[in-house]
PDB file of C-alpha atoms in Angstrom:
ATOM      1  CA  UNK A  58      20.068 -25.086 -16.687  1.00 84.00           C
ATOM      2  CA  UNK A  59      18.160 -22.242 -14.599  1.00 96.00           C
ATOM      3  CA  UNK A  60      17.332 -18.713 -15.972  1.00 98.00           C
ATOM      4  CA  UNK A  61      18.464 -17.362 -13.440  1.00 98.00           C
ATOM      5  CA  UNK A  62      22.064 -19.719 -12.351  1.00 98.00           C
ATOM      6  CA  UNK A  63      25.124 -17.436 -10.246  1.00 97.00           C
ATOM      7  CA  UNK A  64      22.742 -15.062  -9.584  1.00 98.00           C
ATOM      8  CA  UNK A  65      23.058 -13.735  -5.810  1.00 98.00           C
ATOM      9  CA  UNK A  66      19.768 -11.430  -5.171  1.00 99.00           C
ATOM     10  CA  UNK A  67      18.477 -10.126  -2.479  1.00 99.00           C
ATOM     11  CA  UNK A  68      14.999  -9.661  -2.197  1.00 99.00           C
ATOM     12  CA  UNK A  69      13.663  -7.452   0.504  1.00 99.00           C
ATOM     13  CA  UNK A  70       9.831  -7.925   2.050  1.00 98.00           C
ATOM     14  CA  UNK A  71      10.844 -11.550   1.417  1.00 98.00           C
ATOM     15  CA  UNK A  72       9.154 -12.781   4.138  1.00 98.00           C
ATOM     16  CA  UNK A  73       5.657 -13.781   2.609  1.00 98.00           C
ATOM     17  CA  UNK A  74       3.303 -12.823  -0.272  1.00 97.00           C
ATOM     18  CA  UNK A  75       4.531 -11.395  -3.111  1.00 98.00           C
ATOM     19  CA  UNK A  76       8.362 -11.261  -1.885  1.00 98.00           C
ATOM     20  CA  UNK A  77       7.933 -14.944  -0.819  1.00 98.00           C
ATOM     21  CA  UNK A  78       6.788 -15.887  -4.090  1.00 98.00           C
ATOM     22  CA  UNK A  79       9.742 -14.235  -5.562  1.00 98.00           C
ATOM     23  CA  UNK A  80      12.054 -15.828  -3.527  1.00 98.00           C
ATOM     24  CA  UNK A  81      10.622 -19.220  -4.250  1.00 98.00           C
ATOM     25  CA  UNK A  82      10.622 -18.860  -8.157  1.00 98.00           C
ATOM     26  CA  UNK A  83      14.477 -17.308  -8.040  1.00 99.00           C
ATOM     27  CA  UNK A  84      15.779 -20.362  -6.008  1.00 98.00           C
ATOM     28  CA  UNK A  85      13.753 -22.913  -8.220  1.00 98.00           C
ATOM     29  CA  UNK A  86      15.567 -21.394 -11.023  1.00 98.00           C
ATOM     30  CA  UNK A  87      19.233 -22.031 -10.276  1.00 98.00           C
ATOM     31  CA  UNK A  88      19.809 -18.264  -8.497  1.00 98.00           C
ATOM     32  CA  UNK A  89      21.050 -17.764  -4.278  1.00 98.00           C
ATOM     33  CA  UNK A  90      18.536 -15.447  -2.337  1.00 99.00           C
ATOM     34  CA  UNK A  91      18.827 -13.461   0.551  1.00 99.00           C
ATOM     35  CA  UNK A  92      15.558 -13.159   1.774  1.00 99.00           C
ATOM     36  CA  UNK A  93      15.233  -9.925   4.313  1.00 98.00           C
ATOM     37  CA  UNK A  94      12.346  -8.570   6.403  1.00 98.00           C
ATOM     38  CA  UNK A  95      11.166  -7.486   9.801  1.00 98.00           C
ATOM     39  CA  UNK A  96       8.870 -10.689   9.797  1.00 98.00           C
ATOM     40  CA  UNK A  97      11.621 -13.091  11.650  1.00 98.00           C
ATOM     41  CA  UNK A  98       9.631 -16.203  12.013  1.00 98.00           C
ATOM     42  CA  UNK A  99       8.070 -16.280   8.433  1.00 98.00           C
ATOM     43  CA  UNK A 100      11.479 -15.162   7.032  1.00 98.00           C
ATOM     44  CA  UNK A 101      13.182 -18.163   8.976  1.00 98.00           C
ATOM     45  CA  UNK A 102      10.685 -21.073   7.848  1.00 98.00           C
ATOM     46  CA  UNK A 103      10.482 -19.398   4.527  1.00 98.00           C
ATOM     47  CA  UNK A 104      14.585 -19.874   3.699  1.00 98.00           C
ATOM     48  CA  UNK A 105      14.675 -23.366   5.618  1.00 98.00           C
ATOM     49  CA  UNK A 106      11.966 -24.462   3.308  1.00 98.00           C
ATOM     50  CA  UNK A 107      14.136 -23.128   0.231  1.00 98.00           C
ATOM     51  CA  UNK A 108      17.350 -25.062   1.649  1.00 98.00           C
ATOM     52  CA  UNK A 109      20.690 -24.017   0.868  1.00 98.00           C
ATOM     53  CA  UNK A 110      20.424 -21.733  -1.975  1.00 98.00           C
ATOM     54  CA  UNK A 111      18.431 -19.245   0.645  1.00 98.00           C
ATOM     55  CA  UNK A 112      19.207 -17.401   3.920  1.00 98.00           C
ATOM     56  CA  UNK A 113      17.266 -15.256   6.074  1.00 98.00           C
ATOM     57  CA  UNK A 114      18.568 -12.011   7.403  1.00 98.00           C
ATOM     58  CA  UNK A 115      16.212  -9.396   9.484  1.00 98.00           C
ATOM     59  CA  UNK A 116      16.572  -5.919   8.028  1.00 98.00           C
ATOM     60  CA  UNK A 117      14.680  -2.770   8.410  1.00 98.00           C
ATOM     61  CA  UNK A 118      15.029  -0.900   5.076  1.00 98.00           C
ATOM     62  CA  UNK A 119      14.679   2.365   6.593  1.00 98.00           C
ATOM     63  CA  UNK A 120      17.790   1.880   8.517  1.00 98.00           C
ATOM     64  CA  UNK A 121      21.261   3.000   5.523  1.00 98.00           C
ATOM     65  CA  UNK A 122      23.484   0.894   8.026  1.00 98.00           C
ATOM     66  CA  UNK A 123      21.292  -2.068   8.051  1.00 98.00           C
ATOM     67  CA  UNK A 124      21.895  -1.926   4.384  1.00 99.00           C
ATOM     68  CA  UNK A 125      25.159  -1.875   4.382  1.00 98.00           C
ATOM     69  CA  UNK A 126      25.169  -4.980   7.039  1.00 98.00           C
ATOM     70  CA  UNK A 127      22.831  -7.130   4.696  1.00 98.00           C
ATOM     71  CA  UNK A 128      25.527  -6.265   1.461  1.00 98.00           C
ATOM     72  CA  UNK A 129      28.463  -7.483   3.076  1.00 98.00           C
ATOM     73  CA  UNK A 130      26.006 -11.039   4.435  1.00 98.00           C
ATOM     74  CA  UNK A 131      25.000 -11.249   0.873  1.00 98.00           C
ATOM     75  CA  UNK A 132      28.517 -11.335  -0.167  1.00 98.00           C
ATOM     76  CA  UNK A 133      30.408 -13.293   2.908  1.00 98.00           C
ATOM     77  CA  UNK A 134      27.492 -15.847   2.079  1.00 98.00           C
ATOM     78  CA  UNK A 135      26.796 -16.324  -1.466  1.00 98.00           C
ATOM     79  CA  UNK A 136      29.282 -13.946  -3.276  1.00 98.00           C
ATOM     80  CA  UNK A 137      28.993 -10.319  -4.699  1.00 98.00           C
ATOM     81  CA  UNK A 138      25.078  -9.258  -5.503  1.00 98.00           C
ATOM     82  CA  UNK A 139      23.843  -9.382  -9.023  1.00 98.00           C
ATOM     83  CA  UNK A 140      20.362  -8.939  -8.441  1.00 99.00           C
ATOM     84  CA  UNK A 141      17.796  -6.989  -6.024  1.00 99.00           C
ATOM     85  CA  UNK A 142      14.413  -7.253  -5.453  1.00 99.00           C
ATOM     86  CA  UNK A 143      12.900  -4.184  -3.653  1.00 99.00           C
ATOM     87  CA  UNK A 144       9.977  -5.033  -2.868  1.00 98.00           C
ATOM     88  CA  UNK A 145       9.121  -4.252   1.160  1.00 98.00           C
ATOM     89  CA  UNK A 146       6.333  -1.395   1.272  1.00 98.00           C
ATOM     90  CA  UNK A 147       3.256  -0.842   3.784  1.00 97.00           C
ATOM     91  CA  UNK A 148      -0.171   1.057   3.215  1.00 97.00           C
ATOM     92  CA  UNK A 149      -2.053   3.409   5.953  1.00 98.00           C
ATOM     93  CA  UNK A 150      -5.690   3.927   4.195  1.00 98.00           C
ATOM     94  CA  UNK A 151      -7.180   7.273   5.723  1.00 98.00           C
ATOM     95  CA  UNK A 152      -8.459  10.255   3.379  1.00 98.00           C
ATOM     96  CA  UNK A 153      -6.047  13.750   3.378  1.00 98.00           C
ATOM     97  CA  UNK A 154      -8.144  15.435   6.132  1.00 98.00           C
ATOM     98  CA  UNK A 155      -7.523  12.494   8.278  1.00 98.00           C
ATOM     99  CA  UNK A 156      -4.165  11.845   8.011  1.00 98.00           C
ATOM    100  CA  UNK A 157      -1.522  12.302  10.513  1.00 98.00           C
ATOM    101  CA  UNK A 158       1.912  13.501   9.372  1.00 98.00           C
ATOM    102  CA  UNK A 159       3.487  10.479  10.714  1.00 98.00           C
ATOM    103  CA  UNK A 160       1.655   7.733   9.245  1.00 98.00           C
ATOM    104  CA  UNK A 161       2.453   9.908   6.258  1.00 98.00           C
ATOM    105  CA  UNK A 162       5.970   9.628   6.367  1.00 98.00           C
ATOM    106  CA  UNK A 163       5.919   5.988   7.681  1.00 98.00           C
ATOM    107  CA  UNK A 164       4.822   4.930   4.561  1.00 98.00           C
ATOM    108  CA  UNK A 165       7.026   7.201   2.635  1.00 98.00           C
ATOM    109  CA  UNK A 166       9.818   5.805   4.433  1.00 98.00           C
ATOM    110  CA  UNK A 167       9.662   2.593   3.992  1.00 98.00           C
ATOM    111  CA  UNK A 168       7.816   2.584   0.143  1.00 98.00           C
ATOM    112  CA  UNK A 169       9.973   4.872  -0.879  1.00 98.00           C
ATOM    113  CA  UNK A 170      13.800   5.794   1.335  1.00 99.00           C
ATOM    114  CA  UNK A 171      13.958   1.754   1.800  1.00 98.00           C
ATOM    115  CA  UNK A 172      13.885   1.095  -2.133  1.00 99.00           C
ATOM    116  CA  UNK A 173      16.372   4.960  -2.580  1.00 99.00           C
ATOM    117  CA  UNK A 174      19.018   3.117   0.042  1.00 99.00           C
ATOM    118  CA  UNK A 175      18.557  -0.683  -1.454  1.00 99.00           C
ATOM    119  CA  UNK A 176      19.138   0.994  -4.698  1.00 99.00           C
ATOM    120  CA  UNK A 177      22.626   2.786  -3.567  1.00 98.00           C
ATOM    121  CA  UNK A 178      23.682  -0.486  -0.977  1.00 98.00           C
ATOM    122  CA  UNK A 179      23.802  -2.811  -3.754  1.00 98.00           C
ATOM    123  CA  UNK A 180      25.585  -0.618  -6.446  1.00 98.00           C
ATOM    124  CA  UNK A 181      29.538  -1.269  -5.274  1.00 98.00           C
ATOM    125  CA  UNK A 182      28.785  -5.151  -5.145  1.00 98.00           C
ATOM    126  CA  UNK A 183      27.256  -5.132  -8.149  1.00 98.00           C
ATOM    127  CA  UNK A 184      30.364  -3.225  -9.590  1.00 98.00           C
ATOM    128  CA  UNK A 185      32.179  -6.135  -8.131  1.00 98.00           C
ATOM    129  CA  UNK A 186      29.494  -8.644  -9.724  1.00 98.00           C
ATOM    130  CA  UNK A 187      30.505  -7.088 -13.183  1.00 98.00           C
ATOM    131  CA  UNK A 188      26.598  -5.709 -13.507  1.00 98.00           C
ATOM    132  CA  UNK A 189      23.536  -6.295 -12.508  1.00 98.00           C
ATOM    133  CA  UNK A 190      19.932  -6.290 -12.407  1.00 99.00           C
ATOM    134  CA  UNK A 191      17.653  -3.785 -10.060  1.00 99.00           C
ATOM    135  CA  UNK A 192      13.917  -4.626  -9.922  1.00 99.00           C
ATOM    136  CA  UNK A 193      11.503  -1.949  -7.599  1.00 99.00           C
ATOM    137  CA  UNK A 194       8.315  -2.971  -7.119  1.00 98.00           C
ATOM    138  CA  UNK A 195       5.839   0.316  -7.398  1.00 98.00           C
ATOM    139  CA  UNK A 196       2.231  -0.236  -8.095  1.00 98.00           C
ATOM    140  CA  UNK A 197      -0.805   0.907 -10.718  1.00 98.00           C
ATOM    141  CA  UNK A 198      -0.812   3.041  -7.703  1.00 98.00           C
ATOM    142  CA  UNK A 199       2.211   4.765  -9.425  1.00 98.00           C
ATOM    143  CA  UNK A 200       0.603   5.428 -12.656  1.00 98.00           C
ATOM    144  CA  UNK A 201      -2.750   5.930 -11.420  1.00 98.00           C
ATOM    145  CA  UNK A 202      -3.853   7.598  -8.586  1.00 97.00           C
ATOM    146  CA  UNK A 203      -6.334   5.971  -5.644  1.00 97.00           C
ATOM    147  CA  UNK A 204      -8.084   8.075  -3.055  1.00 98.00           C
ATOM    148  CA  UNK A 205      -7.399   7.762   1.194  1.00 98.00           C
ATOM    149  CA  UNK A 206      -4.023   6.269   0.414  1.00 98.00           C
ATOM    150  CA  UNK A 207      -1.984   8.930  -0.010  1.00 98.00           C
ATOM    151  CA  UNK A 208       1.631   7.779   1.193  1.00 98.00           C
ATOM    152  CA  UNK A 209       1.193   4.835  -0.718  1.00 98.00           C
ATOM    153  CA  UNK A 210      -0.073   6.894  -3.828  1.00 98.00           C
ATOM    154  CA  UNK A 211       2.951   8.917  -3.520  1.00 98.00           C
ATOM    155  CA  UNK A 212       5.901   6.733  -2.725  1.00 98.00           C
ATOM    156  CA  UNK A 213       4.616   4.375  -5.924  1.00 98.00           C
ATOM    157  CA  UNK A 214       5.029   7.218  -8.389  1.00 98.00           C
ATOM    158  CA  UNK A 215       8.548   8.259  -6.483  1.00 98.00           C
ATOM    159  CA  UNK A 216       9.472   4.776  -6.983  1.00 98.00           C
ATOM    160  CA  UNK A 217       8.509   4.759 -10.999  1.00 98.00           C
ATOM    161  CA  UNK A 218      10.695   8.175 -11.428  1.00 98.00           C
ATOM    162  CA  UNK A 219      13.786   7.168  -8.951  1.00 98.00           C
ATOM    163  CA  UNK A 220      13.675   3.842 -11.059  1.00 99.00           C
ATOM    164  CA  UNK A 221      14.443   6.269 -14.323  1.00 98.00           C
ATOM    165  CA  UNK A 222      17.022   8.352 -12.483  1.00 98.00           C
ATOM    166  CA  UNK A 223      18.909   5.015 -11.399  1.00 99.00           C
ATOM    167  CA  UNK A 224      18.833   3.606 -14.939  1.00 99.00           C
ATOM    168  CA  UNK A 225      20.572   6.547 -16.167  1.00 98.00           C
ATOM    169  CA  UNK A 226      23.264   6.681 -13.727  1.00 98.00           C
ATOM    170  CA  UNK A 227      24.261   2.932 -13.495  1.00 99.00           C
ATOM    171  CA  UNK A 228      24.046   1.878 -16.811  1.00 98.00           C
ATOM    172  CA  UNK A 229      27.601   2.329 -17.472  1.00 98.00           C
ATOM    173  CA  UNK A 230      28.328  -0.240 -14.550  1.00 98.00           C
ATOM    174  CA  UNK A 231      26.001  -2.493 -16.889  1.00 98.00           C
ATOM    175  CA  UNK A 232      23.202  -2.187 -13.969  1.00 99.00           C
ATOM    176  CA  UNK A 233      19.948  -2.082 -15.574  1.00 99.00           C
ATOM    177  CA  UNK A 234      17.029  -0.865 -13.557  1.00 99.00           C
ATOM    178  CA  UNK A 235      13.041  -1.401 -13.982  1.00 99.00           C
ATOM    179  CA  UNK A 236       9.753  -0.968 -12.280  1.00 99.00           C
ATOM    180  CA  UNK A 237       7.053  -3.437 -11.666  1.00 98.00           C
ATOM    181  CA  UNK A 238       3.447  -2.076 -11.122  1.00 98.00           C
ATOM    182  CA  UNK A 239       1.321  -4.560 -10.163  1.00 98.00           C
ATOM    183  CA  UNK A 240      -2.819  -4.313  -9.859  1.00 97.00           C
ATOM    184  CA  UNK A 241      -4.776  -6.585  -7.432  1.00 96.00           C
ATOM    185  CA  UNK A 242      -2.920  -9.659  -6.154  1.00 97.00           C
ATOM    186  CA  UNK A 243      -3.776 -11.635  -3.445  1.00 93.00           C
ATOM    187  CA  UNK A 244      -1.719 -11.304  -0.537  1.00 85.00           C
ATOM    188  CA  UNK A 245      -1.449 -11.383   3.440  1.00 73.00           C
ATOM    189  CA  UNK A 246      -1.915  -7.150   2.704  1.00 62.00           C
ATOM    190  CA  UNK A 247      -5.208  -7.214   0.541  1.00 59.00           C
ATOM    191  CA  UNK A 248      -6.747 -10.282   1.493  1.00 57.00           C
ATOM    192  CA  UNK A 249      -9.359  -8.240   4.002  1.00 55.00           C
ATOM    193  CA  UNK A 250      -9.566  -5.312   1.597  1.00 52.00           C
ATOM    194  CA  UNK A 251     -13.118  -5.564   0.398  1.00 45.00           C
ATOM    195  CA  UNK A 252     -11.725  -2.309  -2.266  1.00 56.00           C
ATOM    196  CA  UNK A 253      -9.009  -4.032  -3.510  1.00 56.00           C
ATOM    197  CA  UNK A 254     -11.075  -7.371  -4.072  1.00 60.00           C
ATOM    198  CA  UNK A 255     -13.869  -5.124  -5.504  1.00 69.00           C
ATOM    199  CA  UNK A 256     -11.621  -3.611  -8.210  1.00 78.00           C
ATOM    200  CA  UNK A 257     -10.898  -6.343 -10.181  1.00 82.00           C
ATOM    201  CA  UNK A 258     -14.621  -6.714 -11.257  1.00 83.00           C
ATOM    202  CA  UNK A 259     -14.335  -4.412 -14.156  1.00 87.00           C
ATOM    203  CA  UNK A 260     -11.380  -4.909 -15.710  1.00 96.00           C
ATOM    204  CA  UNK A 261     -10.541  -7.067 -18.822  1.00 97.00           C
ATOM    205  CA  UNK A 262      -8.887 -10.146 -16.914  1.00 97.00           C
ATOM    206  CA  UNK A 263     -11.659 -10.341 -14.247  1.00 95.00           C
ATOM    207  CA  UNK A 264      -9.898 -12.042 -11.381  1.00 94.00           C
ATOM    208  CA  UNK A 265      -7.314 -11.295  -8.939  1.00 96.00           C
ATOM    209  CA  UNK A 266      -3.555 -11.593  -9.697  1.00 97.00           C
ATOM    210  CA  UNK A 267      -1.581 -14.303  -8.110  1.00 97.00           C
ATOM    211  CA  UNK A 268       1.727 -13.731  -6.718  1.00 98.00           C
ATOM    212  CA  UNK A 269       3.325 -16.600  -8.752  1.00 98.00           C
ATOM    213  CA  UNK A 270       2.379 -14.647 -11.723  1.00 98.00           C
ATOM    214  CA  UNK A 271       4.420 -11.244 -10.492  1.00 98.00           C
ATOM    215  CA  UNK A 272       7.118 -13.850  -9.488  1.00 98.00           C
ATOM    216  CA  UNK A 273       7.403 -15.207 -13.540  1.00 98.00           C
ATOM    217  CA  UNK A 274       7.855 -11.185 -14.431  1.00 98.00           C
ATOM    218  CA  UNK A 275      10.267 -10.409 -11.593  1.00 99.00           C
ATOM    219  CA  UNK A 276      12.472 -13.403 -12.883  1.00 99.00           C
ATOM    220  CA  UNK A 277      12.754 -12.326 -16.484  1.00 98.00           C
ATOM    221  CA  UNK A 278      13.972  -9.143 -15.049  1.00 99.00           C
ATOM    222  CA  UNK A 279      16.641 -10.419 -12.905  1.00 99.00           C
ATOM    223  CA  UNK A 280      17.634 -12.951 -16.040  1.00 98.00           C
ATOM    224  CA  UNK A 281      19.593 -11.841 -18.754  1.00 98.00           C
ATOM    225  CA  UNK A 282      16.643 -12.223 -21.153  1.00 98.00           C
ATOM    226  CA  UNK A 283      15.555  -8.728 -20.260  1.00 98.00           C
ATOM    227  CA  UNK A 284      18.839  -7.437 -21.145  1.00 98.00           C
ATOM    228  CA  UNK A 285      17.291  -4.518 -22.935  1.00 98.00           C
ATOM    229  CA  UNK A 286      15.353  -3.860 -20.783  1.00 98.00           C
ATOM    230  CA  UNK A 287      15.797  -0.929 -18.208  1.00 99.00           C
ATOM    231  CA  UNK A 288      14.243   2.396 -17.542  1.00 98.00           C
ATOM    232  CA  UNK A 289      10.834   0.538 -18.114  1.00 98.00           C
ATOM    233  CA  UNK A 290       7.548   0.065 -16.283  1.00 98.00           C
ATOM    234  CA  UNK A 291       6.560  -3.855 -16.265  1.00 98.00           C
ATOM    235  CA  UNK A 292       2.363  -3.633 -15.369  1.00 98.00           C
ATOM    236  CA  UNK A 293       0.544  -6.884 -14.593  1.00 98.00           C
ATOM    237  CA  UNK A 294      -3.023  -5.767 -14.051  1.00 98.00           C
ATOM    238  CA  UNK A 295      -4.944  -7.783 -15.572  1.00 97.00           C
ATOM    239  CA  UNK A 296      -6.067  -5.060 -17.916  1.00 97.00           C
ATOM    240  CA  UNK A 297      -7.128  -2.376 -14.900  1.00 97.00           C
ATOM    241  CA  UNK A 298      -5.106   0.588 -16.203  1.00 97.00           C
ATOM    242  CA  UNK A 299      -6.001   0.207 -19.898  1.00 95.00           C
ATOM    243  CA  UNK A 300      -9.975   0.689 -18.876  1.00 88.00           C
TER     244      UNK A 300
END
């Protein structure tokens, strides 16, 4: 029996990396996944390699209506949605001075509007669903801060509060709703990033993070083992923040 069996969850950012990983370690453990993301061609091969209990839908998670669309797929397809996964986000690495107002707000949009409308798509089908489980994936870059990436900097630490807010509200609909803050973890995104590979030199754990480890956290959060759980910050670090 799977941890995670007649759960429907959508996981946004889906595509490859750490949403990939996700995906793979939901499906493996009995739950249907709707893996979204503006990467098409990884996002097809991704859910045909994950057979039936996956499907790929394209979705921009700036875009409220696009939201709405993927809802009522998740449902037509596999049934109301009892799990989310927001995990999409970018980076634009420039220092304050150098920063143009709309790579500022690029980030911001997607990091942090895409996980404020998954958040408020989802919560009428997981009414329907009978509850729920929310997980937002934020960043040590939301309880520490981390010069020349401002956006990112800031949308983490939105995510971490609007995480709080949403556990207040929807826990009477038996919605629980937690953050995940990862440190470095090798991915498509910080695989060239001398920093990032740099930064895991010093801490206690001194090695990278894998993205089947975040996967392991992200499914005791969607599972009803984490039932009470929510409000919470989850860190995988490998020690970085306790230095």
């Amino acid at each position: 029996m799977g941890r995670v069996d007649g759960k429907n969850v959508i996981v946004t950012g889906g595509a490859r990396g750490m949403g990939a990983a996700f995906a793979r370690r939901l499906v493996a453990d009995g739950a249907t996944v709707v893996i979204s993301d503006v990467l098409v061609d990884d996002g097809v091969a991704l859910a045909a390699e994950l057979g039936d209990a996956a499907t790929f839908l394209p979705l921009d998670v700036t875009d409220e209506s696009a939201w709405h669309d993927a809802v009522t797929f998740a449902e037509k397809v596999f049934g109301p949605v009892s799990g989310l996964v927001n995990n999409a986000g970018i980076v634009h690495v420039d220092p304050i001075e150098r920063l143009a107002e709309a790579d500022f707000r690029k980030v911001i949009d997607v990091n942090q509007v895409g996980v404020f409308l998954g958040m408020k798509a989802v919560l009428g089908s997981m009414r329907r669903a009978g509850g729920g489980s929310i997980v937002n994936i934020s960043s040590i870059g939301g309880i520490i801060a981390f010069s020349n990436i401002l956006g990112y900097t800031a949308s983490k630490w939105a995510v971490r509060g609007m995480t709080k807010t949403a556990a207040q509200e929807f826990a009477a609909d038996n919605i629980r709703v937690n953050s995940v803050h990862p440190g470095v973890v090798v991915t498509e995104m910080t695989a060239d990033s001398a920093r990032s590979q740099g930064m895991s030199g010093n801490q206690p754990i001194r090695r990278a993070g894998r993205p089947e480890e975040l996967a392991n956290l992200v499914l005791f959060l969607i599972s009803d083992e984490s039932s009470f759980s929510t409000g919470s910050e989850f860190v995988a670090d490998g020690g970085y923040t306790c230095l």
